[in-house]
XYZ file of N, CA and C in Angstrom:
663
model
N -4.423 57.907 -4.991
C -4.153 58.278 -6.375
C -2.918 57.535 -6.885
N -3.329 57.186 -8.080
C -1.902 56.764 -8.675
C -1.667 57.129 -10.129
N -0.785 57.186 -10.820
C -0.594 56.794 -12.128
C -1.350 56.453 -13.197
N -2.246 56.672 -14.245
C -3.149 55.716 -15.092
C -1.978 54.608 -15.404
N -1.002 54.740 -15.988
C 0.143 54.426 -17.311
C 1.618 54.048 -16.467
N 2.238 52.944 -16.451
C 3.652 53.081 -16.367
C 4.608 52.245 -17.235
N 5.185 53.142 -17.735
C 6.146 52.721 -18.830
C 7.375 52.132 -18.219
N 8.024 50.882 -18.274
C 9.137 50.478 -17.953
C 10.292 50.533 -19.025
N 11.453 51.383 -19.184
C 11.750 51.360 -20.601
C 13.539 50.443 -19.869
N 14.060 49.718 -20.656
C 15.376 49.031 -20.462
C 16.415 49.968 -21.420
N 17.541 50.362 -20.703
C 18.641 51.062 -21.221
C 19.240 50.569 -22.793
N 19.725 51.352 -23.431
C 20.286 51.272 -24.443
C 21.751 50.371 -24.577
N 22.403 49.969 -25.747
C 23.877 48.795 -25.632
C 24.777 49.339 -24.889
N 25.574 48.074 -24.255
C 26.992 49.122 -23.677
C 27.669 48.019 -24.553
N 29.116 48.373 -23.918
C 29.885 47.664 -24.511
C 29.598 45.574 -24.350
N 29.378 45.769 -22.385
C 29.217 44.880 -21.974
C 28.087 43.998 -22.456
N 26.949 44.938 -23.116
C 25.701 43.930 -23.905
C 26.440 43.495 -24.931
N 27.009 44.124 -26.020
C 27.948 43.724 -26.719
C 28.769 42.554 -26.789
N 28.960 42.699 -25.890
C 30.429 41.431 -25.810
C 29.595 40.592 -24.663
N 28.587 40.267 -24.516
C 27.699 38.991 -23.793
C 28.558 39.002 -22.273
N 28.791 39.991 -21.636
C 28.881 40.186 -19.745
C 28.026 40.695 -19.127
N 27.954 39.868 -18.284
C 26.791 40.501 -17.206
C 27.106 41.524 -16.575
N 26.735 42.341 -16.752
C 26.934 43.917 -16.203
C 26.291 44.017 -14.312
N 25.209 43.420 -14.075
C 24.771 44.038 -12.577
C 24.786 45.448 -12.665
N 25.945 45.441 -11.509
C 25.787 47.037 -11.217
C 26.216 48.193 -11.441
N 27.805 47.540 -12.330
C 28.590 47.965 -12.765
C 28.279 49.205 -13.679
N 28.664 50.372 -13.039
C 28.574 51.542 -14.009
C 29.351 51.915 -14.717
N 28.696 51.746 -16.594
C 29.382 51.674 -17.549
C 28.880 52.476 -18.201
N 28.944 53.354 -19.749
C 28.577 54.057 -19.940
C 28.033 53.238 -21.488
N 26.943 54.087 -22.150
C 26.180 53.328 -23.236
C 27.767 53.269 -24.485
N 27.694 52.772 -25.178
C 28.597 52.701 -26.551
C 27.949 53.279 -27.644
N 28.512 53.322 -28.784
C 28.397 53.910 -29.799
C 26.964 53.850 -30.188
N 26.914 52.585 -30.430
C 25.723 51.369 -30.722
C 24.369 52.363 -29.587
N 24.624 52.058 -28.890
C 23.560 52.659 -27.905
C 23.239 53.964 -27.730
N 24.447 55.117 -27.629
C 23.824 56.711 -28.086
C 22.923 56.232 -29.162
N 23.355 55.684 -29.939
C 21.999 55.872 -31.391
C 20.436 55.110 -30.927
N 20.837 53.955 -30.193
C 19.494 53.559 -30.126
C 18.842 54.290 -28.863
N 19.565 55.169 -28.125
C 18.612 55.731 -27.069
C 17.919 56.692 -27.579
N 18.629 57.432 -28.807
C 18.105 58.539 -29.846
C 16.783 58.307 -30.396
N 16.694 57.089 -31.084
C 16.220 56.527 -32.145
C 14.687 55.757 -31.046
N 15.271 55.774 -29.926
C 14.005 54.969 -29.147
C 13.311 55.928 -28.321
N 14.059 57.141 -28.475
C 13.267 57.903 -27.094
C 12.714 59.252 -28.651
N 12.520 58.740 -29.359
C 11.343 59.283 -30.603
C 10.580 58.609 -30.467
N 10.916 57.400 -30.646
C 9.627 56.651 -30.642
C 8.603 56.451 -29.754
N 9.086 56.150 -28.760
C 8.411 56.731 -26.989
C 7.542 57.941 -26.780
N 8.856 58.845 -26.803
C 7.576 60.151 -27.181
C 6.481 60.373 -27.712
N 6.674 59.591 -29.076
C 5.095 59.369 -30.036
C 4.549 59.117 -29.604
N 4.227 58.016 -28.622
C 3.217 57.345 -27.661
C 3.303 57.231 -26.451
N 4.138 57.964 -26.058
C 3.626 57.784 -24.578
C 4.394 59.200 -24.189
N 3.821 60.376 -23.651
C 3.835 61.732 -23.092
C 4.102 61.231 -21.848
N 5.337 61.172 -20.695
C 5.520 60.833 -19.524
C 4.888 62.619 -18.502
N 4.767 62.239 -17.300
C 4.629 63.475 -16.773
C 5.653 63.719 -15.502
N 6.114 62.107 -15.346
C 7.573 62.359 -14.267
C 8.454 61.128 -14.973
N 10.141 61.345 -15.346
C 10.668 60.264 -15.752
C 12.082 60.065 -14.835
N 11.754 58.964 -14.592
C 12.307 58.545 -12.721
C 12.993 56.860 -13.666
N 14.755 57.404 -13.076
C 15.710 56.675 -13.551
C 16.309 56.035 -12.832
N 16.960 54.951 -12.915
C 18.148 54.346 -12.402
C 19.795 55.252 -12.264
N 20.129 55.093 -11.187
C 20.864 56.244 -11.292
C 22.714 55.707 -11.653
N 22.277 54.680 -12.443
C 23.646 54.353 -13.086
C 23.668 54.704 -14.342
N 24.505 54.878 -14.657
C 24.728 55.914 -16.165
C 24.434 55.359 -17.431
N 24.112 54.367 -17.533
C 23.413 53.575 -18.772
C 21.877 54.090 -18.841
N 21.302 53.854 -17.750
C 20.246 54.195 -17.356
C 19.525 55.688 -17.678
N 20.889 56.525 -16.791
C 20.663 57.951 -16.891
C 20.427 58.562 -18.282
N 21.710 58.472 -19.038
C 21.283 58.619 -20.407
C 20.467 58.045 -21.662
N 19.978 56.943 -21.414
C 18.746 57.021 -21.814
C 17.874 57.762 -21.431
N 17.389 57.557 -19.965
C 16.064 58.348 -19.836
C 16.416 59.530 -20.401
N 17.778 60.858 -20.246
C 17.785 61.890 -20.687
C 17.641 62.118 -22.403
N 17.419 61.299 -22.937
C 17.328 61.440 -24.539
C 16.093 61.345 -24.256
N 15.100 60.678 -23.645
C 13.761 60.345 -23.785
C 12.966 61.630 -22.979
N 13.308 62.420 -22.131
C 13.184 63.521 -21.309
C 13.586 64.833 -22.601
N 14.530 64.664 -22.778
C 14.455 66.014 -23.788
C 13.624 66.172 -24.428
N 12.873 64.812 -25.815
C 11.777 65.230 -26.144
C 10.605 65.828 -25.569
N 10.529 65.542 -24.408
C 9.094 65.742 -23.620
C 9.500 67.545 -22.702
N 10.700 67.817 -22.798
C 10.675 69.035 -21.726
C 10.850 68.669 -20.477
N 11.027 67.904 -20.012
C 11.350 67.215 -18.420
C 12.889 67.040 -18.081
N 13.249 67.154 -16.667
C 14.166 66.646 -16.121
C 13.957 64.943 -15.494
N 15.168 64.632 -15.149
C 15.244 63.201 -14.832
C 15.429 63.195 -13.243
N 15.052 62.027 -12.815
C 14.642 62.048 -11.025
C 15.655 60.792 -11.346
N 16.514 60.281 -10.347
C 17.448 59.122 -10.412
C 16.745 58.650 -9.404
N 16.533 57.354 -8.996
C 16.042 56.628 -8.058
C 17.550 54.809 -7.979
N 18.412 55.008 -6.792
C 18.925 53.896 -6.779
C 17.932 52.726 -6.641
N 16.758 52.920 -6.071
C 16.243 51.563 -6.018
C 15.958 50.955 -7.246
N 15.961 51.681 -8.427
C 15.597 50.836 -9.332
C 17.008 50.745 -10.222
N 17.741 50.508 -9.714
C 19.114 49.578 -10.290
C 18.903 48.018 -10.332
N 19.983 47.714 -11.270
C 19.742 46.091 -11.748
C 20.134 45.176 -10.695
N 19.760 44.350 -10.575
C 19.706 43.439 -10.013
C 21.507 43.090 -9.286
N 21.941 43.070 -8.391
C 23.816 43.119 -8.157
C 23.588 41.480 -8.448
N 24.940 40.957 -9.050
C 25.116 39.576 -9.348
C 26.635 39.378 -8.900
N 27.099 39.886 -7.765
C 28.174 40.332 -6.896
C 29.701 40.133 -8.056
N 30.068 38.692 -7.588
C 31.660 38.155 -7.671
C 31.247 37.820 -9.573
N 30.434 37.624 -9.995
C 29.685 37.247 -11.717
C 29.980 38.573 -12.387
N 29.842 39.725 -11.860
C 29.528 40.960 -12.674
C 31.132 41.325 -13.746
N 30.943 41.610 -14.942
C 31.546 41.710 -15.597
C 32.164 40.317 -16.209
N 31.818 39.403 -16.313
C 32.118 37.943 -16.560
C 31.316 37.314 -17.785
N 31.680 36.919 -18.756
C 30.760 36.084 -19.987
C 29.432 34.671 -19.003
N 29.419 34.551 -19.722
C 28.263 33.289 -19.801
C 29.239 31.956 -19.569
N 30.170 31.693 -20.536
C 31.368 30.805 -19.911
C 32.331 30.944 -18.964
N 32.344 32.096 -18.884
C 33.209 32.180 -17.435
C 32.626 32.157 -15.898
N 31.518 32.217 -15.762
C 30.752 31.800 -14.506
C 30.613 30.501 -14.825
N 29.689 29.506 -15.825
C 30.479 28.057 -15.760
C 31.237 27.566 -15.482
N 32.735 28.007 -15.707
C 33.661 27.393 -15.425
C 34.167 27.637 -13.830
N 33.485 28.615 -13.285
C 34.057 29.005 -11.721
C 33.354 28.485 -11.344
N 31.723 28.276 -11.250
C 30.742 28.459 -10.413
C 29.923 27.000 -11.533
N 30.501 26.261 -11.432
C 29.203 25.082 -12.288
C 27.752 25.092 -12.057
N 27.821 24.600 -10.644
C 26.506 24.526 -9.700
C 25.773 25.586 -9.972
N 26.542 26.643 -9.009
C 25.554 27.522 -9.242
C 24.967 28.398 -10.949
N 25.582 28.019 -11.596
C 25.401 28.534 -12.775
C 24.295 27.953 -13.135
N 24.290 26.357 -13.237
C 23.407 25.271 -13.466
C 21.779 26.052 -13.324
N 22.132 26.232 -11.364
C 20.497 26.841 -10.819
C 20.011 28.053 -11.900
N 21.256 28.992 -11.719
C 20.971 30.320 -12.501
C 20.428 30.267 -13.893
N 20.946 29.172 -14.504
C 20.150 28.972 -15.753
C 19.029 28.179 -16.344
N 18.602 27.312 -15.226
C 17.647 26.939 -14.930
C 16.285 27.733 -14.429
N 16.651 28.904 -14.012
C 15.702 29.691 -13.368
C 15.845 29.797 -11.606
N 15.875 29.098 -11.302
C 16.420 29.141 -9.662
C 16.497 30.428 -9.346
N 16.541 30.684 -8.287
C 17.061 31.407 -7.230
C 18.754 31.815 -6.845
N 19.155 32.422 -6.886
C 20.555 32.494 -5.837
C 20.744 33.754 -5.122
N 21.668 33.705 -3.822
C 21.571 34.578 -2.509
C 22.957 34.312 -2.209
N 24.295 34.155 -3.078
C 25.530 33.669 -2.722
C 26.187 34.742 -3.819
N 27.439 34.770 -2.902
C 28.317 35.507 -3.553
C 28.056 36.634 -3.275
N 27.229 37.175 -3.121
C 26.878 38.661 -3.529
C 25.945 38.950 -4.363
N 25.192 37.796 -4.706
C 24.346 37.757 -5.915
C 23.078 38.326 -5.355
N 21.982 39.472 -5.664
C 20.726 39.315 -4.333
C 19.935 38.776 -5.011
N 19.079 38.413 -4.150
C 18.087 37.469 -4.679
C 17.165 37.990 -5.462
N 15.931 37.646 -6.283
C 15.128 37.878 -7.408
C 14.003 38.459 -6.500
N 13.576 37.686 -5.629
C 12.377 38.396 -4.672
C 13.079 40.045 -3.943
N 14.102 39.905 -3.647
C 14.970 41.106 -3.001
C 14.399 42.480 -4.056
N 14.877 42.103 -5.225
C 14.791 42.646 -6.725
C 13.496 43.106 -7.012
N 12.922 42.409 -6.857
C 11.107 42.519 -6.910
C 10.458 43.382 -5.933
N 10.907 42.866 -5.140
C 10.525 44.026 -3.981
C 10.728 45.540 -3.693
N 12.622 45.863 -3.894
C 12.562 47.118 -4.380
C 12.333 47.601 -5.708
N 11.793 47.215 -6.458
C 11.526 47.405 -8.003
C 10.084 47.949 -7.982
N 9.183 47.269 -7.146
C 7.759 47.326 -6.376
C 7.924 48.733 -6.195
N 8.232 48.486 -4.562
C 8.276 49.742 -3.896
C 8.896 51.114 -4.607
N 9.990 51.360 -5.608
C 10.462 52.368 -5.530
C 9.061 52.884 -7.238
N 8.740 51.753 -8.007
C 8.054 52.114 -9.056
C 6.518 52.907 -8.241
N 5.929 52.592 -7.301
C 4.751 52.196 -6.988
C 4.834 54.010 -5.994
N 6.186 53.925 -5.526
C 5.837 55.583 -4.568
C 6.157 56.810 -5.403
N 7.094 56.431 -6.872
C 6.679 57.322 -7.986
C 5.360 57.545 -8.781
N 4.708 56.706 -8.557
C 3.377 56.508 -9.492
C 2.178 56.926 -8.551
N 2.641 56.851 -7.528
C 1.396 57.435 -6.381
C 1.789 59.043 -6.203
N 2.688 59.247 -6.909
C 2.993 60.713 -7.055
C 2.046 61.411 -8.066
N 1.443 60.793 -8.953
C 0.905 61.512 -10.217
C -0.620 60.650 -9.650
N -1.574 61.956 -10.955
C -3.117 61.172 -10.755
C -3.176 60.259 -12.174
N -4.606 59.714 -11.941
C -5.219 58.488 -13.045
C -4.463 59.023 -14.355
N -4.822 60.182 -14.610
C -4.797 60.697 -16.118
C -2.994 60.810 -17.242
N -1.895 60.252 -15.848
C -1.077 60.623 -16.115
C 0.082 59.307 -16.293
N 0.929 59.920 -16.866
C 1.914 58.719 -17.296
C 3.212 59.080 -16.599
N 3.910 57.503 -16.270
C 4.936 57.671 -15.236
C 6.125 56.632 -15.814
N 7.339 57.149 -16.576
C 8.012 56.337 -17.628
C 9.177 56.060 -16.175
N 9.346 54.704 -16.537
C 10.711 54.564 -15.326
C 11.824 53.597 -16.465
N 12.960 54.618 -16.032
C 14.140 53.522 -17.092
C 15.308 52.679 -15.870
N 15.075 51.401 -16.516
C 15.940 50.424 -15.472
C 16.575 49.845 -16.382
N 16.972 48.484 -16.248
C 17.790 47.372 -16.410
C 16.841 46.171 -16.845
N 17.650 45.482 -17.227
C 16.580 44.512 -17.406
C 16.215 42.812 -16.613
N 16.960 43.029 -16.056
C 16.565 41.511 -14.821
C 15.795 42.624 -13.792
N 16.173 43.534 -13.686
C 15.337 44.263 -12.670
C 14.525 44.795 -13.192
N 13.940 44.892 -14.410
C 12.446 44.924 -14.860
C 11.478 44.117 -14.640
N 12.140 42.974 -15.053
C 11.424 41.707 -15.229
C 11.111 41.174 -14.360
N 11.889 41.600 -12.523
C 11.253 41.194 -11.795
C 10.235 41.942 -10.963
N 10.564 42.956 -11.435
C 9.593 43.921 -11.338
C 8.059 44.037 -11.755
N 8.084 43.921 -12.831
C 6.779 43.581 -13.822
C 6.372 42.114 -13.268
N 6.650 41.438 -12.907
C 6.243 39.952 -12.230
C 5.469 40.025 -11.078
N 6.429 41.310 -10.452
C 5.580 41.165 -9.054
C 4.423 42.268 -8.548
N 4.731 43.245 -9.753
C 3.313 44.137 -9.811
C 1.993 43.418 -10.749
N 2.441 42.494 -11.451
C 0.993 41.569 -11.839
C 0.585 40.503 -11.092
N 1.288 40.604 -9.497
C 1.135 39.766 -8.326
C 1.420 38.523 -8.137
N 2.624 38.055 -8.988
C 3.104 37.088 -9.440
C 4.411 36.557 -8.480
N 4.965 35.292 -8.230
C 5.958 35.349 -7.555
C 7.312 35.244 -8.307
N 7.868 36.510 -7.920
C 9.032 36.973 -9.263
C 10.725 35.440 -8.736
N 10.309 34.846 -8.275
C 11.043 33.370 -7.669
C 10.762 32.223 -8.616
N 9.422 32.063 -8.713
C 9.138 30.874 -9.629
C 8.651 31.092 -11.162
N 8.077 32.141 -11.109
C 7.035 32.305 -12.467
C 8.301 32.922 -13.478
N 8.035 32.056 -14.744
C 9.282 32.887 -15.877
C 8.494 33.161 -16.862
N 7.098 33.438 -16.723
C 6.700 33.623 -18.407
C 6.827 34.680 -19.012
N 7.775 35.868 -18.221
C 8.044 37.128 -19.355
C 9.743 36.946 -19.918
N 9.615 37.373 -20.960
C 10.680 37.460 -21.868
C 11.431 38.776 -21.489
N 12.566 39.056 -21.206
C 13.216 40.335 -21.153
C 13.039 40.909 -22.295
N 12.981 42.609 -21.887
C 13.588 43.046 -22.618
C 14.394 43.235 -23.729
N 14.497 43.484 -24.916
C 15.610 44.246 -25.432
C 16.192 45.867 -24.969
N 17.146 46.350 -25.871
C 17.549 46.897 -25.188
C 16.614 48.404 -26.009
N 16.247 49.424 -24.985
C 15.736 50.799 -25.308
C 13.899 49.992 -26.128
N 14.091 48.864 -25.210
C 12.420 48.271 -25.551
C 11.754 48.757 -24.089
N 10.410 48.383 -24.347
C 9.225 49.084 -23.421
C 8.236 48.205 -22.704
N 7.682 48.039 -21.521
C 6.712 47.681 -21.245
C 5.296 48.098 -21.054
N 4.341 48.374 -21.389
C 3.383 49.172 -20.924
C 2.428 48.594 -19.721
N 2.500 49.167 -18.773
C 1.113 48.701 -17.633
C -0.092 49.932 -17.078
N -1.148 49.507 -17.387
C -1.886 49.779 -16.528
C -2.819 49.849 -15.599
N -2.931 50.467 -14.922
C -3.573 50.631 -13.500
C -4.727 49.948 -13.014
N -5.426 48.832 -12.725
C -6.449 48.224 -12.730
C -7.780 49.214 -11.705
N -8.535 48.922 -11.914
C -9.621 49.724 -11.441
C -10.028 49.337 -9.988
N -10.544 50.141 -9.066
C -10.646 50.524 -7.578
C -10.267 48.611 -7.130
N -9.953 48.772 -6.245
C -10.126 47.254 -5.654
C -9.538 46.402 -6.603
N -9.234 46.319 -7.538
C -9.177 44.708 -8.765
C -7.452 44.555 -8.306
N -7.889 43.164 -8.506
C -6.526 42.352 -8.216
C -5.950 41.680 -9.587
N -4.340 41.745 -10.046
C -3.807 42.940 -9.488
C -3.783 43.957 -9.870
N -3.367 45.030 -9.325
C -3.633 46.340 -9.389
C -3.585 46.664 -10.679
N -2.246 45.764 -11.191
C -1.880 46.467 -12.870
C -1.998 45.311 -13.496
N -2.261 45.989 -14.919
C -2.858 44.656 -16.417
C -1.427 45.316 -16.851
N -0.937 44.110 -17.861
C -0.088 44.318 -18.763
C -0.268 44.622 -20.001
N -0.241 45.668 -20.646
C -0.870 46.105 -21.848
C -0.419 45.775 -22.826
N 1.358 45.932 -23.243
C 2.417 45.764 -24.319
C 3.618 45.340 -23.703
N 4.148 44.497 -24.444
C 5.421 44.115 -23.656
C 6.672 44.351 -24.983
N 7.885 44.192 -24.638
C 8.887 44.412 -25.535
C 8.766 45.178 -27.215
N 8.552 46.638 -26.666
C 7.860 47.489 -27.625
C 9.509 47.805 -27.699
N 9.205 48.861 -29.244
C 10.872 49.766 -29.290
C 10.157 50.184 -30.610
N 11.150 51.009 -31.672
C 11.176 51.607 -32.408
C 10.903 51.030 -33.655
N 10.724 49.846 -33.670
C 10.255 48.812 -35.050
C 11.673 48.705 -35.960
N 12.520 49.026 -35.655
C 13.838 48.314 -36.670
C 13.798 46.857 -36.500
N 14.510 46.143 -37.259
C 14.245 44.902 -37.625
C 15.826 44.627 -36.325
N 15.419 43.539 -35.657
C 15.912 43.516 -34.125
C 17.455 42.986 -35.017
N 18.143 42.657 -35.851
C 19.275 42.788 -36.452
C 19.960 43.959 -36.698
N 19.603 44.405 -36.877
C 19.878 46.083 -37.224
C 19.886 47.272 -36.098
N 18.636 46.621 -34.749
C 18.996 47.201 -33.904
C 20.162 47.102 -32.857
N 20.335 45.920 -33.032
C 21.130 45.356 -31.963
C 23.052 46.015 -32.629
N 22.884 45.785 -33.830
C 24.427 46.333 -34.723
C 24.283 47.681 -34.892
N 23.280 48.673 -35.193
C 23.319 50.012 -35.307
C 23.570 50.224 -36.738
N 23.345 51.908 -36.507
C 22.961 52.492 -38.086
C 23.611 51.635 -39.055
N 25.008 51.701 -38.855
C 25.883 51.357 -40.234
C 25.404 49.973 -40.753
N 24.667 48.657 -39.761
C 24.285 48.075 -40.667
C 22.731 48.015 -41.691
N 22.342 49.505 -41.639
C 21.443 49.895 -42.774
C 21.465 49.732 -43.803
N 20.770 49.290 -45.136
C 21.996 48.916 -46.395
C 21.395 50.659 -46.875
């Protein structure tokens, strides 16, 4: 038995989306900007998609989203560390120019798509793998008929969703991340079919015009 439905939803702004740092693992808490869009996104969610277990990342960006998206529905939240973001070790908390300037090379690979396993950085298959496993023994928790919302991060979505459409989450880049308090929808492919899961919707959210989401209410006119 598994799951019909699994919703991958990516956390709401922190400061650090804000100001362009790579966060990893670093537990930070959502910002202003983000209470509103976890509000504003976990309505919209609800409308369409009724979860029946909602199984979180248990870093606090994470947490409070799913709990705005859980209140509508009447549910408590299950934290699962395996589905934390991706660690990007000695990088975490650092701009986009400031790993350039330390790390050229490796930045080069990193933005190229590459691979890296240095520093502290874990690797993308590492990522994929527990992203796999920890989505896949929540979803074998529920039957066909039921929906199973999981809130993560978003490099650890993405490699996630890569490698449940049996893809190798190392080479293949054709999904687009996330935004932030956006959605993936998958489901469940039928007895035997390879792979297991079709991708139904990708980078869903609440339909604000992605300017407005990203700045919050006040820039409403």
């Amino acid at each position: 038995m598994t799951a019909g439905t699994v919703v991958l939803l990516r956390h709401a702004r922190t400061a650090y989306n804000a100001g362009l740092r790579l966060q990893g693992q670093i537990d930070i808490p959502l910002d202003e900007v983000g209470r509103w869009q976890a509000e504003q996104g976990a309505t919209a969610l609800a409308a369409s998609h009724k979860a029946s277990l909602v199984v979180s990342s248990d870093l606090q960006r994470a947490r409070d989203t799913a709990a705005a998206y859980a209140r509508h529905i009447g549910l408590e939240v299950v934290t699962d560390a395996g589905l934390r973001e991706r660690s990007f070790g000695s990088w975490e908390g650092l701009t986009d120019a400031e790993i350039a300037e330390s790390w050229p090379e490796e930045h080069a690979i990193w933005r190229s798509g590459g691979d890296l396993a240095a520093d502290g950085i874990e690797s993308k298959d590492a990522v994929a793998r527990r992203m796999e496993e920890a989505v896949l023994r929540h979803a074998e928790s529920l039957g066909a008929g039921e929906t199973l919302v999981v809130v993560s991060h978003g490099s650890a979505i993405t490699q996630g969703i890569t490698r449940l459409l049996g893809l190798d989450a190392v080479t293949w880049r054709g999904l687009h991340g996330l935004h932030n308090v956006h959605w993936s929808h998958l489901h469940a492919s039928g007895p035997g079919a390879t792979p297991a899961w079709r991708l139904v919707a990708h980078n869903v959210g609440a339909g604000y015009p992605l300017d407005t989401w990203q700045s919050g209410p006040e820039s409403r006119p």
